[in-house]
PDB file of C-alpha atoms in Angstrom:
ATOM      1  CA  SER I 404      76.610  80.910 108.695  1.00 56.00           C
ATOM      2  CA  SER I 405      73.144  80.889 107.086  1.00 59.00           C
ATOM      3  CA  GLY I 406      71.429  81.554 110.420  1.00 64.00           C
ATOM      4  CA  ILE I 407      73.700  84.491 111.193  1.00 65.00           C
ATOM      5  CA  ASN I 408      73.244  85.861 107.660  1.00 67.00           C
ATOM      6  CA  ALA I 409      69.466  85.672 107.967  1.00 68.00           C
ATOM      7  CA  GLU I 410      69.234  87.221 111.467  1.00 65.00           C
ATOM      8  CA  CYS I 411      71.855  89.924 111.046  1.00 67.00           C
ATOM      9  CA  PRO I 412      69.763  92.414 109.037  1.00 66.00           C
ATOM     10  CA  LEU I 413      66.904  92.108 111.539  1.00 67.00           C
ATOM     11  CA  ARG I 414      68.967  93.130 114.611  1.00 79.00           C
ATOM     12  CA  PRO I 415      70.589  96.375 115.668  1.00 83.00           C
ATOM     13  CA  GLY I 416      73.793  94.487 116.475  1.00 89.00           C
ATOM     14  CA  VAL I 417      75.471  91.221 117.268  1.00 92.00           C
ATOM     15  CA  PHE I 418      77.064  89.990 120.473  1.00 93.00           C
ATOM     16  CA  LEU I 419      80.058  87.638 120.258  1.00 91.00           C
ATOM     17  CA  LEU I 420      80.247  85.550 123.424  1.00 88.00           C
ATOM     18  CA  THR I 421      81.850  82.373 122.163  1.00 85.00           C
ATOM     19  CA  ASP I 422      84.533  80.444 123.953  1.00 80.00           C
ATOM     20  CA  THR I 423      87.386  80.298 121.444  1.00 84.00           C
ATOM     21  CA  ARG I 424      89.203  82.852 119.322  1.00 86.00           C
ATOM     22  CA  GLU I 425      88.558  81.053 116.039  1.00 89.00           C
ATOM     23  CA  SER I 426      84.830  80.678 116.630  1.00 90.00           C
ATOM     24  CA  ARG I 427      84.595  84.496 116.542  1.00 92.00           C
ATOM     25  CA  TRP I 428      86.111  84.818 113.087  1.00 94.00           C
ATOM     26  CA  LEU I 429      83.072  83.995 110.880  1.00 94.00           C
ATOM     27  CA  PRO I 430      80.564  86.192 112.845  1.00 92.00           C
ATOM     28  CA  THR I 431      83.165  89.006 112.709  1.00 95.00           C
ATOM     29  CA  LEU I 432      83.484  88.650 108.968  1.00 95.00           C
ATOM     30  CA  ILE I 433      79.712  88.528 108.433  1.00 93.00           C
ATOM     31  CA  CYS I 434      79.217  91.686 110.579  1.00 93.00           C
ATOM     32  CA  SER I 435      81.949  93.444 108.691  1.00 93.00           C
ATOM     33  CA  SER I 436      80.502  92.577 105.282  1.00 92.00           C
ATOM     34  CA  LYS I 437      77.069  93.793 106.387  1.00 91.00           C
ATOM     35  CA  HIS I 438      78.287  96.933 108.180  1.00 91.00           C
ATOM     36  CA  LYS I 439      76.729  95.683 111.391  1.00 92.00           C
ATOM     37  CA  ILE I 440      77.521  96.701 115.019  1.00 95.00           C
ATOM     38  CA  CYS I 441      79.434  93.885 116.678  1.00 95.00           C
ATOM     39  CA  ILE I 442      80.229  93.719 120.386  1.00 96.00           C
ATOM     40  CA  ASN I 443      82.808  91.167 121.355  1.00 96.00           C
ATOM     41  CA  SER I 444      83.374  89.865 124.901  1.00 94.00           C
ATOM     42  CA  ALA I 445      86.279  87.604 125.902  1.00 92.00           C
ATOM     43  CA  LEU I 446      87.417  86.230 129.246  1.00 91.00           C
ATOM     44  CA  GLY I 447      90.668  85.214 130.895  1.00 88.00           C
ATOM     45  CA  PHE I 448      91.025  83.766 134.429  1.00 88.00           C
ATOM     46  CA  ASP I 449      90.872  87.206 136.062  1.00 92.00           C
ATOM     47  CA  THR I 450      90.703  89.512 133.020  1.00 93.00           C
ATOM     48  CA  TYR I 451      88.038  90.452 130.488  1.00 95.00           C
ATOM     49  CA  LEU I 452      87.786  92.329 127.164  1.00 95.00           C
ATOM     50  CA  VAL I 453      84.660  94.069 125.876  1.00 97.00           C
ATOM     51  CA  MET I 454      85.081  95.819 122.564  1.00 97.00           C
ATOM     52  CA  ARG I 455      83.093  97.102 119.633  1.00 97.00           C
ATOM     53  CA  HIS I 456      84.246  96.549 116.063  1.00 96.00           C
ATOM     54  CA  GLY I 457      84.551  99.413 113.633  1.00 93.00           C
ATOM     55  CA  VAL I 458      81.610  99.884 111.203  1.00 93.00           C
ATOM     56  CA  LYS I 459      82.704 101.144 107.787  1.00 86.00           C
ATOM     57  CA  GLY I 460      80.398 102.783 105.283  1.00 78.00           C
ATOM     58  CA  GLU I 461      79.723 100.992 101.973  1.00 73.00           C
ATOM     59  CA  CYS I 462      82.296 102.988  99.977  1.00 67.00           C
ATOM     60  CA  GLU I 463      84.493 104.028 102.852  1.00 71.00           C
ATOM     61  CA  VAL I 464      88.230 103.236 102.611  1.00 74.00           C
ATOM     62  CA  LEU I 465      90.605 102.538 105.472  1.00 77.00           C
ATOM     63  CA  GLU I 466      92.771 105.533 106.245  1.00 76.00           C
ATOM     64  CA  ALA I 467      96.389 105.417 107.420  1.00 72.00           C
ATOM     65  CA  PRO I 468      96.633 105.654 111.224  1.00 74.00           C
ATOM     66  CA  HIS I 469      97.479 109.089 112.625  1.00 75.00           C
ATOM     67  CA  ILE I 470     100.215 108.669 115.151  1.00 74.00           C
ATOM     68  CA  GLY I 471      99.464 110.493 118.327  1.00 73.00           C
ATOM     69  CA  ALA I 472      95.824 111.112 117.500  1.00 77.00           C
ATOM     70  CA  SER I 473      93.520 111.174 120.522  1.00 85.00           C
ATOM     71  CA  THR I 474      90.373 110.231 118.570  1.00 91.00           C
ATOM     72  CA  ILE I 475      89.639 107.502 116.110  1.00 92.00           C
ATOM     73  CA  SER I 476      86.628 107.541 113.848  1.00 91.00           C
ATOM     74  CA  GLY I 477      84.182 104.744 114.431  1.00 92.00           C
ATOM     75  CA  SER I 478      84.590 103.542 110.884  1.00 92.00           C
ATOM     76  CA  GLN I 479      88.361 103.254 111.353  1.00 93.00           C
ATOM     77  CA  LEU I 480      88.305 101.210 114.557  1.00 95.00           C
ATOM     78  CA  GLY I 481      89.854  97.761 114.573  1.00 95.00           C
ATOM     79  CA  CYS I 482      88.067  94.478 115.164  1.00 95.00           C
ATOM     80  CA  TYR I 483      89.047  91.579 117.473  1.00 95.00           C
ATOM     81  CA  PHE I 484      91.493  90.229 114.915  1.00 95.00           C
ATOM     82  CA  CYS I 485      93.144  93.491 113.811  1.00 94.00           C
ATOM     83  CA  ASN I 486      96.110  93.083 116.230  1.00 88.00           C
ATOM     84  CA  ASP I 487      96.906  89.606 114.933  1.00 86.00           C
ATOM     85  CA  VAL I 488      99.638  88.829 112.398  1.00 80.00           C
ATOM     86  CA  VAL I 489      98.520  85.222 111.931  1.00 82.00           C
ATOM     87  CA  ALA I 490      95.234  83.736 110.821  1.00 83.00           C
ATOM     88  CA  PRO I 491      92.956  82.237 113.534  1.00 81.00           C
ATOM     89  CA  GLY I 492      93.701  78.547 114.192  1.00 76.00           C
ATOM     90  CA  ASP I 493      92.958  75.816 116.727  1.00 72.00           C
ATOM     91  CA  SER I 494      93.433  77.676 120.022  1.00 70.00           C
ATOM     92  CA  THR I 495      92.450  74.696 122.192  1.00 70.00           C
ATOM     93  CA  LYS I 496      94.998  72.188 120.877  1.00 72.00           C
ATOM     94  CA  ASP I 497      97.547  70.969 123.447  1.00 67.00           C
ATOM     95  CA  ARG I 498      96.260  73.342 126.090  1.00 68.00           C
ATOM     96  CA  THR I 499      95.223  72.617 129.617  1.00 68.00           C
ATOM     97  CA  LEU I 500      91.781  73.454 130.888  1.00 65.00           C
ATOM     98  CA  ASP I 501      92.917  76.655 132.606  1.00 62.00           C
ATOM     99  CA  GLN I 502      94.604  77.816 129.403  1.00 63.00           C
ATOM    100  CA  MET I 503      91.385  77.631 127.459  1.00 63.00           C
ATOM    101  CA  CYS I 504      89.684  80.491 129.312  1.00 63.00           C
ATOM    102  CA  THR I 505      87.189  77.892 130.575  1.00 70.00           C
ATOM    103  CA  VAL I 506      88.304  78.496 134.177  1.00 80.00           C
ATOM    104  CA  THR I 507      87.498  82.060 135.289  1.00 86.00           C
ATOM    105  CA  ARG I 508      86.683  83.954 138.470  1.00 90.00           C
ATOM    106  CA  PRO I 509      83.024  83.612 139.433  1.00 92.00           C
ATOM    107  CA  GLY I 510      81.947  87.166 138.723  1.00 94.00           C
ATOM    108  CA  ASN I 511      84.057  87.713 135.612  1.00 94.00           C
ATOM    109  CA  ALA I 512      81.494  86.724 133.023  1.00 93.00           C
ATOM    110  CA  PHE I 513      78.743  88.804 134.645  1.00 95.00           C
ATOM    111  CA  VAL I 514      80.933  91.872 134.706  1.00 96.00           C
ATOM    112  CA  ALA I 515      81.867  91.473 131.044  1.00 96.00           C
ATOM    113  CA  ALA I 516      78.309  90.719 129.937  1.00 95.00           C
ATOM    114  CA  SER I 517      76.956  93.761 131.731  1.00 97.00           C
ATOM    115  CA  LEU I 518      79.542  96.055 130.128  1.00 97.00           C
ATOM    116  CA  ALA I 519      78.841  94.532 126.709  1.00 97.00           C
ATOM    117  CA  VAL I 520      75.100  95.347 127.020  1.00 97.00           C
ATOM    118  CA  GLU I 521      75.842  98.888 128.287  1.00 97.00           C
ATOM    119  CA  LEU I 522      78.298  99.486 125.489  1.00 97.00           C
ATOM    120  CA  MET I 523      75.675  98.422 122.903  1.00 96.00           C
ATOM    121  CA  VAL I 524      73.060 100.729 124.455  1.00 96.00           C
ATOM    122  CA  SER I 525      75.520 103.658 124.445  1.00 95.00           C
ATOM    123  CA  ILE I 526      76.320 103.032 120.765  1.00 96.00           C
ATOM    124  CA  LEU I 527      72.648 102.923 119.790  1.00 95.00           C
ATOM    125  CA  GLN I 528      72.061 106.200 121.654  1.00 95.00           C
ATOM    126  CA  HIS I 529      74.856 107.989 119.827  1.00 95.00           C
ATOM    127  CA  PRO I 530      73.918 110.038 116.744  1.00 93.00           C
ATOM    128  CA  LEU I 531      76.409 108.124 114.652  1.00 93.00           C
ATOM    129  CA  GLU I 532      75.599 104.740 116.230  1.00 93.00           C
ATOM    130  CA  GLY I 533      78.204 102.236 115.046  1.00 92.00           C
ATOM    131  CA  GLN I 534      80.406 104.952 113.580  1.00 93.00           C
ATOM    132  CA  ALA I 535      80.655 106.778 116.861  1.00 94.00           C
ATOM    133  CA  PRO I 536      84.313 107.882 117.407  1.00 93.00           C
ATOM    134  CA  ALA I 537      86.427 106.583 120.241  1.00 93.00           C
ATOM    135  CA  THR I 538      88.623 108.929 122.241  1.00 90.00           C
ATOM    136  CA  LEU I 539      91.674 108.322 124.386  1.00 87.00           C
ATOM    137  CA  ASP I 540      91.148 111.614 126.169  1.00 84.00           C
ATOM    138  CA  LEU I 541      89.153 110.910 129.314  1.00 78.00           C
ATOM    139  CA  ASN I 542      88.273 114.573 129.587  1.00 80.00           C
ATOM    140  CA  ASP I 543      86.868 114.838 126.068  1.00 81.00           C
ATOM    141  CA  GLU I 544      83.086 114.682 126.287  1.00 83.00           C
ATOM    142  CA  LYS I 545      82.402 115.949 122.745  1.00 84.00           C
ATOM    143  CA  GLN I 546      82.305 112.387 121.395  1.00 85.00           C
ATOM    144  CA  ASP I 547      79.970 111.080 124.093  1.00 88.00           C
ATOM    145  CA  SER I 548      76.443 109.832 123.583  1.00 90.00           C
ATOM    146  CA  CYS I 549      73.597 111.072 125.783  1.00 92.00           C
ATOM    147  CA  LEU I 550      74.521 108.209 128.109  1.00 92.00           C
ATOM    148  CA  GLY I 551      78.195 109.123 128.259  1.00 91.00           C
ATOM    149  CA  ARG I 552      81.375 107.613 126.801  1.00 92.00           C
ATOM    150  CA  VAL I 553      81.401 105.147 123.906  1.00 95.00           C
ATOM    151  CA  PRO I 554      84.849 103.449 124.194  1.00 95.00           C
ATOM    152  CA  HIS I 555      86.370 101.158 121.675  1.00 96.00           C
ATOM    153  CA  GLN I 556      87.565  98.679 124.206  1.00 97.00           C
ATOM    154  CA  ILE I 557      87.252  98.013 127.957  1.00 97.00           C
ATOM    155  CA  ARG I 558      89.948  95.813 129.346  1.00 97.00           C
ATOM    156  CA  GLY I 559      89.399  94.778 132.963  1.00 97.00           C
ATOM    157  CA  PHE I 560      91.670  93.258 135.586  1.00 97.00           C
ATOM    158  CA  LEU I 561      89.972  91.717 138.548  1.00 95.00           C
ATOM    159  CA  ALA I 562      93.205  91.135 140.347  1.00 94.00           C
ATOM    160  CA  HIS I 563      93.347  94.812 141.221  1.00 94.00           C
ATOM    161  CA  PHE I 564      89.706  95.773 140.248  1.00 96.00           C
ATOM    162  CA  SER I 565      90.722  98.183 137.532  1.00 96.00           C
ATOM    163  CA  SER I 566      90.066  98.746 133.832  1.00 95.00           C
ATOM    164  CA  VAL I 567      91.518 100.709 130.918  1.00 95.00           C
ATOM    165  CA  GLN I 568      89.930 101.964 127.704  1.00 94.00           C
ATOM    166  CA  PRO I 569      92.376 101.728 124.827  1.00 93.00           C
ATOM    167  CA  ALA I 570      91.472 102.354 121.194  1.00 93.00           C
ATOM    168  CA  SER I 571      93.226 100.918 118.159  1.00 93.00           C
ATOM    169  CA  HIS I 572      93.049 101.471 114.405  1.00 93.00           C
ATOM    170  CA  ALA I 573      91.845  98.870 111.895  1.00 94.00           C
ATOM    171  CA  PHE I 574      94.550  96.846 110.188  1.00 93.00           C
ATOM    172  CA  ASP I 575      94.538  96.869 106.387  1.00 92.00           C
ATOM    173  CA  LYS I 576      95.588  93.187 106.283  1.00 93.00           C
ATOM    174  CA  CYS I 577      93.186  91.917 108.953  1.00 94.00           C
ATOM    175  CA  THR I 578      92.023  88.353 108.299  1.00 95.00           C
ATOM    176  CA  ALA I 579      88.431  89.216 109.323  1.00 94.00           C
ATOM    177  CA  CYS I 580      87.638  92.772 108.237  1.00 94.00           C
ATOM    178  CA  CYS I 581      90.082  93.991 105.542  1.00 93.00           C
ATOM    179  CA  MET I 582      88.495  94.846 102.163  1.00 93.00           C
ATOM    180  CA  GLU I 583      90.149  92.014 100.266  1.00 94.00           C
ATOM    181  CA  ILE I 584      88.721  89.424 102.641  1.00 95.00           C
ATOM    182  CA  ILE I 585      85.284  90.978 102.592  1.00 95.00           C
ATOM    183  CA  SER I 586      85.310  91.241  98.807  1.00 93.00           C
ATOM    184  CA  ARG I 587      86.243  87.546  98.360  1.00 95.00           C
ATOM    185  CA  TYR I 588      83.580  86.511 100.844  1.00 95.00           C
ATOM    186  CA  ARG I 589      80.881  88.548  99.069  1.00 93.00           C
ATOM    187  CA  GLU I 590      81.825  87.162  95.657  1.00 94.00           C
ATOM    188  CA  ASN I 591      81.573  83.503  96.627  1.00 93.00           C
ATOM    189  CA  LYS I 592      80.584  82.915 100.224  1.00 92.00           C
ATOM    190  CA  MET I 593      80.716  79.083 100.417  1.00 93.00           C
ATOM    191  CA  GLY I 594      83.677  78.744  98.086  1.00 95.00           C
ATOM    192  CA  PHE I 595      85.649  81.296 100.143  1.00 96.00           C
ATOM    193  CA  LEU I 596      84.716  79.655 103.444  1.00 95.00           C
ATOM    194  CA  MET I 597      85.644  76.181 102.269  1.00 95.00           C
ATOM    195  CA  GLU I 598      89.037  77.473 101.136  1.00 95.00           C
ATOM    196  CA  ALA I 599      89.546  79.149 104.534  1.00 94.00           C
ATOM    197  CA  PHE I 600      88.531  76.032 106.487  1.00 92.00           C
ATOM    198  CA  ASN I 601      90.666  73.642 104.426  1.00 93.00           C
ATOM    199  CA  ASP I 602      93.812  75.701 104.012  1.00 93.00           C
ATOM    200  CA  ALA I 603      95.359  77.115 107.197  1.00 89.00           C
ATOM    201  CA  ASN I 604      97.366  79.663 105.146  1.00 92.00           C
ATOM    202  CA  TYR I 605      94.537  80.861 102.841  1.00 95.00           C
ATOM    203  CA  LEU I 606      93.458  83.903 104.905  1.00 95.00           C
ATOM    204  CA  GLU I 607      97.027  85.048 105.317  1.00 94.00           C
ATOM    205  CA  LYS I 608      97.546  84.832 101.529  1.00 94.00           C
ATOM    206  CA  VAL I 609      94.295  86.695 100.637  1.00 95.00           C
ATOM    207  CA  SER I 610      94.672  89.438 103.239  1.00 94.00           C
ATOM    208  CA  GLY I 611      98.264  90.157 102.308  1.00 92.00           C
ATOM    209  CA  LEU I 612      99.696  89.015 105.717  1.00 89.00           C
ATOM    210  CA  ALA I 613     101.810  86.331 104.096  1.00 89.00           C
ATOM    211  CA  ASP I 614     103.525  88.854 101.807  1.00 90.00           C
ATOM    212  CA  MET I 615     103.981  91.286 104.696  1.00 89.00           C
ATOM    213  CA  LEU I 616     105.626  88.658 106.882  1.00 83.00           C
ATOM    214  CA  GLU I 617     107.781  87.440 104.002  1.00 84.00           C
ATOM    215  CA  ASN I 618     109.052  90.939 103.371  1.00 82.00           C
ATOM    216  CA  THR I 619     109.603  91.807 107.051  1.00 74.00           C
ATOM    217  CA  ASN I 620     113.157  92.017 108.308  1.00 70.00           C
ATOM    218  CA  PHE I 621     112.847  90.589 111.810  1.00 63.00           C
ATOM    219  CA  ASP I 622     116.326  91.758 112.790  1.00 64.00           C
ATOM    220  CA  ASP I 623     114.967  95.292 112.474  1.00 62.00           C
ATOM    221  CA  VAL I 624     111.926  94.409 114.574  1.00 56.00           C
ATOM    222  CA  TRP I 625     114.054  92.976 117.373  1.00 57.00           C
ATOM    223  CA  GLU I 626     116.375  96.081 117.197  1.00 56.00           C
ATOM    224  CA  PHE I 627     113.318  98.381 117.437  1.00 49.00           C
ATOM    225  CA  ASP I 628     112.023  96.369 120.411  1.00 52.00           C
ATOM    226  CA  SER I 629     115.418  96.617 122.155  1.00 49.00           C
ATOM    227  CA  ASP I 630     115.505 100.346 121.606  1.00 49.00           C
ATOM    228  CA  ILE I 631     112.109 100.715 123.284  1.00 48.00           C
ATOM    229  CA  GLU I 632     113.201  98.641 126.307  1.00 50.00           C
ATOM    230  CA  SER I 633     116.397 100.611 126.716  1.00 46.00           C
ATOM    231  CA  ASP I 634     114.428 103.917 126.718  1.00 47.00           C
TER     232      ASP I 634
END
């Protein structure tokens, strides 16, 4: 992590192009703690994800999501781990080669890499840079940079050569970017990292995920899911 910490202040942003989910956790945490632009690119066999992580101000707090809002402030956007309800673990254990995202269509990586570069350029050309808002309204050009749209995510599907641009809010119990995790990391970097590496449940405890899961009534979750399917 020392190399990333040293280089991070010297660069306008960081690209995450690593092969596994867990290898993205520490760079995501470092970028979050330093309020740095982070562009993440991930591949499936015939799918790709290119996304930017939210960049919070030094004293900025996470707001509650506004249901139905068409625009999300750049400081309130989620990171790669914000949709997870478990801490990152060993994603390659007991998986075949094709399940490790190692096997992918020949042009997939080039498409994702190109979009990642273009997204970074669009962010840097926006007046708010990393705090540029993301909009779900394809007709809303008020949030654009001089180069056009600055989406939160680009999810592509090569099977039918299409893509979508969803946006999601940051999670207040995220294991990579919530304030409790960042505060612990800043207080004692190596001590915090050693705890996280040696205890698979540590991040869930610190972030509050463990308490949330313990207090969740999963019967209500399944009932809610059934209601959606019946609708």
